[in-house]
CSV table of C-alpha atoms in Angstrom, one decimal:
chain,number,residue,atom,x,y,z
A,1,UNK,CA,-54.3,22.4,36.0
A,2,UNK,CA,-51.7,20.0,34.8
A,3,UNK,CA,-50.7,16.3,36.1
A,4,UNK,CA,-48.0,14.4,35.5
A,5,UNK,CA,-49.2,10.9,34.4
A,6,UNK,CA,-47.1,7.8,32.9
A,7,UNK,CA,-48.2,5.7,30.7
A,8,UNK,CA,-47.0,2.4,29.7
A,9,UNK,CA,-48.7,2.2,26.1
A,10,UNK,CA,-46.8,2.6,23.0
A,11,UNK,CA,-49.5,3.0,20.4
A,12,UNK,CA,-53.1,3.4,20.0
A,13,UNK,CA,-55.6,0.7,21.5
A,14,UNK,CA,-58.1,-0.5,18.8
A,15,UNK,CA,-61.7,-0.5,20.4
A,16,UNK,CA,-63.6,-3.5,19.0
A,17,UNK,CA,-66.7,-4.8,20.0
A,18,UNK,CA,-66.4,-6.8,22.9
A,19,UNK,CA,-65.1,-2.8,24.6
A,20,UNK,CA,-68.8,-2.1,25.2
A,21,UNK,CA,-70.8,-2.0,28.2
A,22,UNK,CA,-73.1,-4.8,28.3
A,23,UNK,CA,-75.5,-3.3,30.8
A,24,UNK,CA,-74.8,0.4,29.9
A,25,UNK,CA,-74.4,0.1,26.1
A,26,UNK,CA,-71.5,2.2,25.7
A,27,UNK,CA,-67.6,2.9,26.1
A,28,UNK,CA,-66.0,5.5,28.1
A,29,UNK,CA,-62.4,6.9,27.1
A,30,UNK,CA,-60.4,7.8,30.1
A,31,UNK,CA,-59.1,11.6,29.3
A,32,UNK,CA,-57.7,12.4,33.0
A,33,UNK,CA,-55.0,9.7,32.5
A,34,UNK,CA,-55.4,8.5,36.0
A,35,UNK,CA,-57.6,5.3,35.3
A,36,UNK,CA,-56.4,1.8,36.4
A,37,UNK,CA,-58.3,0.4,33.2
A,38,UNK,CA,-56.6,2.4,31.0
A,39,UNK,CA,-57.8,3.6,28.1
A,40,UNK,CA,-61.4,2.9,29.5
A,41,UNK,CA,-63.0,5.5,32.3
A,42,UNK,CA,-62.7,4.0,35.7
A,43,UNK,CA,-64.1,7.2,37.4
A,44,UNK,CA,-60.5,7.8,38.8
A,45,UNK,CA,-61.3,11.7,37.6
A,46,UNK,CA,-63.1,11.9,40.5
A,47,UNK,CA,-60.2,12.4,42.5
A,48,UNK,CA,-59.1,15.0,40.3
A,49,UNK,CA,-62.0,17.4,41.8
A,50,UNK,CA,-60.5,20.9,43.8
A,51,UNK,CA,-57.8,20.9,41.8
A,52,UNK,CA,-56.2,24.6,41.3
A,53,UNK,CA,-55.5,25.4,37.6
A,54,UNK,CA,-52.2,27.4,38.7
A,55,UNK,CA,-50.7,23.8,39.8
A,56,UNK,CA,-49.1,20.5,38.9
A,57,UNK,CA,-50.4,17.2,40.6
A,58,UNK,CA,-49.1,13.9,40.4
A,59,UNK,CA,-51.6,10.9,41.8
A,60,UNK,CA,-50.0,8.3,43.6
A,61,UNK,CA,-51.6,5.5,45.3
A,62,UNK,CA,-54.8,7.2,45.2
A,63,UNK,CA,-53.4,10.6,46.9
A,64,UNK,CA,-52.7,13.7,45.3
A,65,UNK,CA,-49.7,16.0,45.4
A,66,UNK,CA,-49.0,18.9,44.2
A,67,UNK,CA,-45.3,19.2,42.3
A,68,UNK,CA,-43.1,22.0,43.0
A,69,UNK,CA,-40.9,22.0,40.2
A,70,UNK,CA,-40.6,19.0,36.4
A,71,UNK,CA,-37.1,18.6,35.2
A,72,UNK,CA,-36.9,16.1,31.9
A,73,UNK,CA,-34.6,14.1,31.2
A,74,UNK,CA,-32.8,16.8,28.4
A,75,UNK,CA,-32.4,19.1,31.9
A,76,UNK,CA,-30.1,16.6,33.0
């Protein structure tokens, strides 16, 4: 499976100590790409679920779609 995900950052996001969990003790680093709190784990993967491995998706608004076809921007 692959997604197509856009992400505003353009460097890597220090974690520091006010990052962790106060009632679970811990941090969780978003590796789907779809999370709204971005770098953190929202559990937005659990959308991802069903997902064939022969396809694209994009998530938009919460809804998944698979992509027919990615064209960059070299492709013109």
């Amino acid at each position: 499976m692959t997604r197509l995900v856009e992400l505003e950052a353009t460097g890597p996001r220090k974690l520091d100590p006010t990052d962790i969990d106060d009632e679970k003790g811990d941090v969780a680093i978003c590796q789907c790409g779809l999370s709204d709190s971005f770098p953190f784990c929202d559990g937005s993967h659990r959308h991802t679920e069903g997902e064939d491995s022969e396809t694209t998706y994009v998530y938009e608004d919460g809804e998944r779609r698979a992509v027919d076809r990615v064209v960059t921007a070299d492709e013109g």
